[in-house]
Structures are given as structure tokens and as C-alpha cells.
PDB file of C-alpha atoms in Angstrom:
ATOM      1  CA  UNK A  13      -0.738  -1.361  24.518  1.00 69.00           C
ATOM      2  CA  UNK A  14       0.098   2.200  22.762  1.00 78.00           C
ATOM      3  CA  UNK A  15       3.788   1.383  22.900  1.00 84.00           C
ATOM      4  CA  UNK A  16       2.767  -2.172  20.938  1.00 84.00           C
ATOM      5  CA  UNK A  17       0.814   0.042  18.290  1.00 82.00           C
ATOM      6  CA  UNK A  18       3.612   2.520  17.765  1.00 84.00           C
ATOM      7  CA  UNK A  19       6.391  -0.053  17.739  1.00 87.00           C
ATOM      8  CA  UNK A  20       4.079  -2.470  15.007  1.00 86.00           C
ATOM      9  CA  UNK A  21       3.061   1.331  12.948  1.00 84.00           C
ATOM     10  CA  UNK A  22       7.006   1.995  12.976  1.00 87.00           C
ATOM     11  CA  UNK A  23       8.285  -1.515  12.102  1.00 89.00           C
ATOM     12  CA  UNK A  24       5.626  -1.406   9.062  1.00 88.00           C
ATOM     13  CA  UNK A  25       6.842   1.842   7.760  1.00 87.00           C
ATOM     14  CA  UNK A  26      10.757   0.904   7.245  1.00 89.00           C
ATOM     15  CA  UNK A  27       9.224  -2.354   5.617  1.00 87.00           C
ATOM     16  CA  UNK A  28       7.547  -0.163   3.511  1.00 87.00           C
ATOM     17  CA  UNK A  29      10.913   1.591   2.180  1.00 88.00           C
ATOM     18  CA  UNK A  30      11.882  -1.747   0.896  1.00 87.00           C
ATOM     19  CA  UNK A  31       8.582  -1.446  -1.125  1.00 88.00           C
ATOM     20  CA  UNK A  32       9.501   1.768  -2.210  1.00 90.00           C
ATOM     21  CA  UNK A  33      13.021   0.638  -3.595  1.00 89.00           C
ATOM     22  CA  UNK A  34      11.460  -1.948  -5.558  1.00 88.00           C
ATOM     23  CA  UNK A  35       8.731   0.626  -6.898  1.00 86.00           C
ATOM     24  CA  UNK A  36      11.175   2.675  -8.303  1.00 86.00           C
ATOM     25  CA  UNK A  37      14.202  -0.173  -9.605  1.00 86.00           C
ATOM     26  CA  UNK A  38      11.821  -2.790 -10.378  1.00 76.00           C
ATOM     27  CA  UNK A  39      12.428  -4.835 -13.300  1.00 83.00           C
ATOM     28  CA  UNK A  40       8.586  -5.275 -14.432  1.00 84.00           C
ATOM     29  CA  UNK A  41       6.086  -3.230 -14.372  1.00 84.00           C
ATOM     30  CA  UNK A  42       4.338  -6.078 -12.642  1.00 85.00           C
ATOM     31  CA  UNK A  43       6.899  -5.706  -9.904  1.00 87.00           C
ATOM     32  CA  UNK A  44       5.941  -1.706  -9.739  1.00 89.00           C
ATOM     33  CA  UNK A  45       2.251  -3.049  -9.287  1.00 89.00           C
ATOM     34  CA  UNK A  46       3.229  -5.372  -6.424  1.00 90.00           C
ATOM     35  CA  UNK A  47       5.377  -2.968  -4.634  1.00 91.00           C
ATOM     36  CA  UNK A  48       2.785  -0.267  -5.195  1.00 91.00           C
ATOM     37  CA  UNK A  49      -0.011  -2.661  -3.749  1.00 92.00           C
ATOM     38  CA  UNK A  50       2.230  -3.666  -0.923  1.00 92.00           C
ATOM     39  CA  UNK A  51       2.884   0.191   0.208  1.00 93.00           C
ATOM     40  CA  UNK A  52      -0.837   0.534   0.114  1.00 91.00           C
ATOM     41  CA  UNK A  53      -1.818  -2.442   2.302  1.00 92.00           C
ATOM     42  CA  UNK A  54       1.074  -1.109   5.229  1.00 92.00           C
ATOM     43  CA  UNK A  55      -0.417   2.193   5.108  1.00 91.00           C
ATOM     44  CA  UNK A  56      -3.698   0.867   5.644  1.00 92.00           C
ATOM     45  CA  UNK A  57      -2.619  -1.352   8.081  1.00 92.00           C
ATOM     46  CA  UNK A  58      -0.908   2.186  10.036  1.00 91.00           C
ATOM     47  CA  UNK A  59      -4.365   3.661   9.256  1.00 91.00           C
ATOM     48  CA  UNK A  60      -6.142   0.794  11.758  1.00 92.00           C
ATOM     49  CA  UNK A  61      -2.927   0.999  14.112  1.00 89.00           C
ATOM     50  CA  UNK A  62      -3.309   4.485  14.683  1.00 89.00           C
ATOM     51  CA  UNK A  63      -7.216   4.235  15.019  1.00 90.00           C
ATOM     52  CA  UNK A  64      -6.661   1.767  17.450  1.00 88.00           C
ATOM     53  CA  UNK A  65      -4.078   3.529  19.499  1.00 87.00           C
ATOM     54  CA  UNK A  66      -5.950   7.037  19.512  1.00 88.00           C
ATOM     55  CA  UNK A  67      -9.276   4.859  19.668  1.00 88.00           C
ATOM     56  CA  UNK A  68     -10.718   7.180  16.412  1.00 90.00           C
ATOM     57  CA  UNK A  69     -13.538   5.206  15.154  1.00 90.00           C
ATOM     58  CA  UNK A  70     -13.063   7.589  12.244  1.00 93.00           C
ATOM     59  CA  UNK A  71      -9.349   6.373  11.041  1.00 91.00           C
ATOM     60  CA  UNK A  72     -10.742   2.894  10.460  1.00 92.00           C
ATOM     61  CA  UNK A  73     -13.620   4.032   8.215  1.00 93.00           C
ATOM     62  CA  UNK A  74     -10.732   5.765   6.429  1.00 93.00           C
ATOM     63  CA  UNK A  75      -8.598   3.161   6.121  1.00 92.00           C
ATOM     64  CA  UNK A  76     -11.626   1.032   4.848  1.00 93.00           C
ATOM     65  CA  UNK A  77     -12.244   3.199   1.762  1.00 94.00           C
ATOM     66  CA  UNK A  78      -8.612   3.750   0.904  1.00 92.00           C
ATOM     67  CA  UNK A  79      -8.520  -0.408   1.034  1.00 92.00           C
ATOM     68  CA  UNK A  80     -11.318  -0.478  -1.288  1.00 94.00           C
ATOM     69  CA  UNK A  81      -9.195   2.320  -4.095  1.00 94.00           C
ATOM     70  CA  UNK A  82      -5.800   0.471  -2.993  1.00 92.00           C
ATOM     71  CA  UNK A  83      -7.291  -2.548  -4.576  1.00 92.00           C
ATOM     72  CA  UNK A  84     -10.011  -0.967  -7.211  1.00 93.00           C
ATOM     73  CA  UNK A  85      -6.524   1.054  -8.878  1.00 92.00           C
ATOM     74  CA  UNK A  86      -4.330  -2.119  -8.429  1.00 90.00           C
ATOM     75  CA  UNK A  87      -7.220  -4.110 -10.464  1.00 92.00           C
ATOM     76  CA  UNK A  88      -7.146  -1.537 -12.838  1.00 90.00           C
ATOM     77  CA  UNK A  89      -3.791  -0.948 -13.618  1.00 87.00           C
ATOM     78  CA  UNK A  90      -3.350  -5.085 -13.804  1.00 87.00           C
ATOM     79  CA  UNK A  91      -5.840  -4.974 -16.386  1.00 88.00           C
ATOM     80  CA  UNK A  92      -4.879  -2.247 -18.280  1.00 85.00           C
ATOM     81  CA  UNK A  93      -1.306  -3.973 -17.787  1.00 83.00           C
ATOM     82  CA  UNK A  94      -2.907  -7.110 -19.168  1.00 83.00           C
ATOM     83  CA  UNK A  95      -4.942  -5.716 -22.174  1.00 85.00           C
ATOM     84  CA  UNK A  96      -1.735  -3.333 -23.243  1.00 78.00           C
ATOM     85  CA  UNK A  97      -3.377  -0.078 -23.212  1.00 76.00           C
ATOM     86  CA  UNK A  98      -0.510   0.984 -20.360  1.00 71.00           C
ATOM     87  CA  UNK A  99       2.227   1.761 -21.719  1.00 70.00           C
ATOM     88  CA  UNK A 100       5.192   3.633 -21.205  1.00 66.00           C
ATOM     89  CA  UNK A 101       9.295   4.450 -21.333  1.00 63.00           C
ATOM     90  CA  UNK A 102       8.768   2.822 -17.688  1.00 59.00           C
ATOM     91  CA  UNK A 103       7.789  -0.255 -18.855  1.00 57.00           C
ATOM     92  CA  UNK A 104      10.244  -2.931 -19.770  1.00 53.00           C
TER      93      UNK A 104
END
């Protein structure tokens, strides 16, 4: 069952570079959001892999809280996004 873990962890983390690409060459800063929200939710996901794999009770309760800031700081930044107080030479 480890080998399933490290295969699913390692098949998440090259999906993950696509999210990085579009971080960095999106065209929106909505796009930077998404991609940014996406990376988050596969490194969570690693997070419970790797607490299931090493059977760490204490990687899940991490990977709970950084769910909880992953979306608290996407909310955020959608709202500051939203209300225009984010700006930036970034942003296009």
C-alpha cells in the first residue's frame, strides 16, 4: 500500500508544476489565484498521503490547518481581488 501512496504523492507533485507554470505566466490574476489554490490543495493532499503511509496521526492535523489558511488566504486575496485594494505591476 506504501508503493500506492508514494506513486499517488509523486504523480500529484509533477501535476503541481503545471500549477506552477500557470502561477507564474498566467494571464489574470484570477488565474494566479487558481493556480495558487490548486498547488495548495496537492500539497495538502501529499500532507494526508504521507500521514497515511508513515501512519503519523500528526501530518493529518497539519495538513488540516494548512487547508483551513490555503482557503482563509485564497478568500482573502479573491476579495481583496474583488474590492480592488490588490493591486499591482502583476496584475493585468
Amino acid at each position: 500500500m506504501n508503493a500506492f501512496f508514494w506513486g499517488l504523492g509523486t504523480f500529484l507533485l509533477i501535476n503541481a508544476s503545471a500549477c506552477v507554470w500557470r502561477a507564474f505566466a498566467g494571464p489574470t490574476a484570477v488565474d494566479r489565484i487558481l493556480a495558487t489554490n490548486v498547488i495548495g490543495t496537492k500539497a495538502l493532499l501529499v500532507l494526508v498521503l504521507l500521514g497515511l503511509a508513515f501512519e503519523r496521526s500528526l501530518l493529518l492535523d497539519v495538513a488540516l490547518v494548512y487547508g483551513l489558511l490555503n482557503f482563509g488566504i485564497t478568500i482573502a486575496a479573491t476579495r481583496f481581488l474583488e474590492t480592488g485594494r490588490l493591486t499591482g505591476g502583476w496584475q493585468r
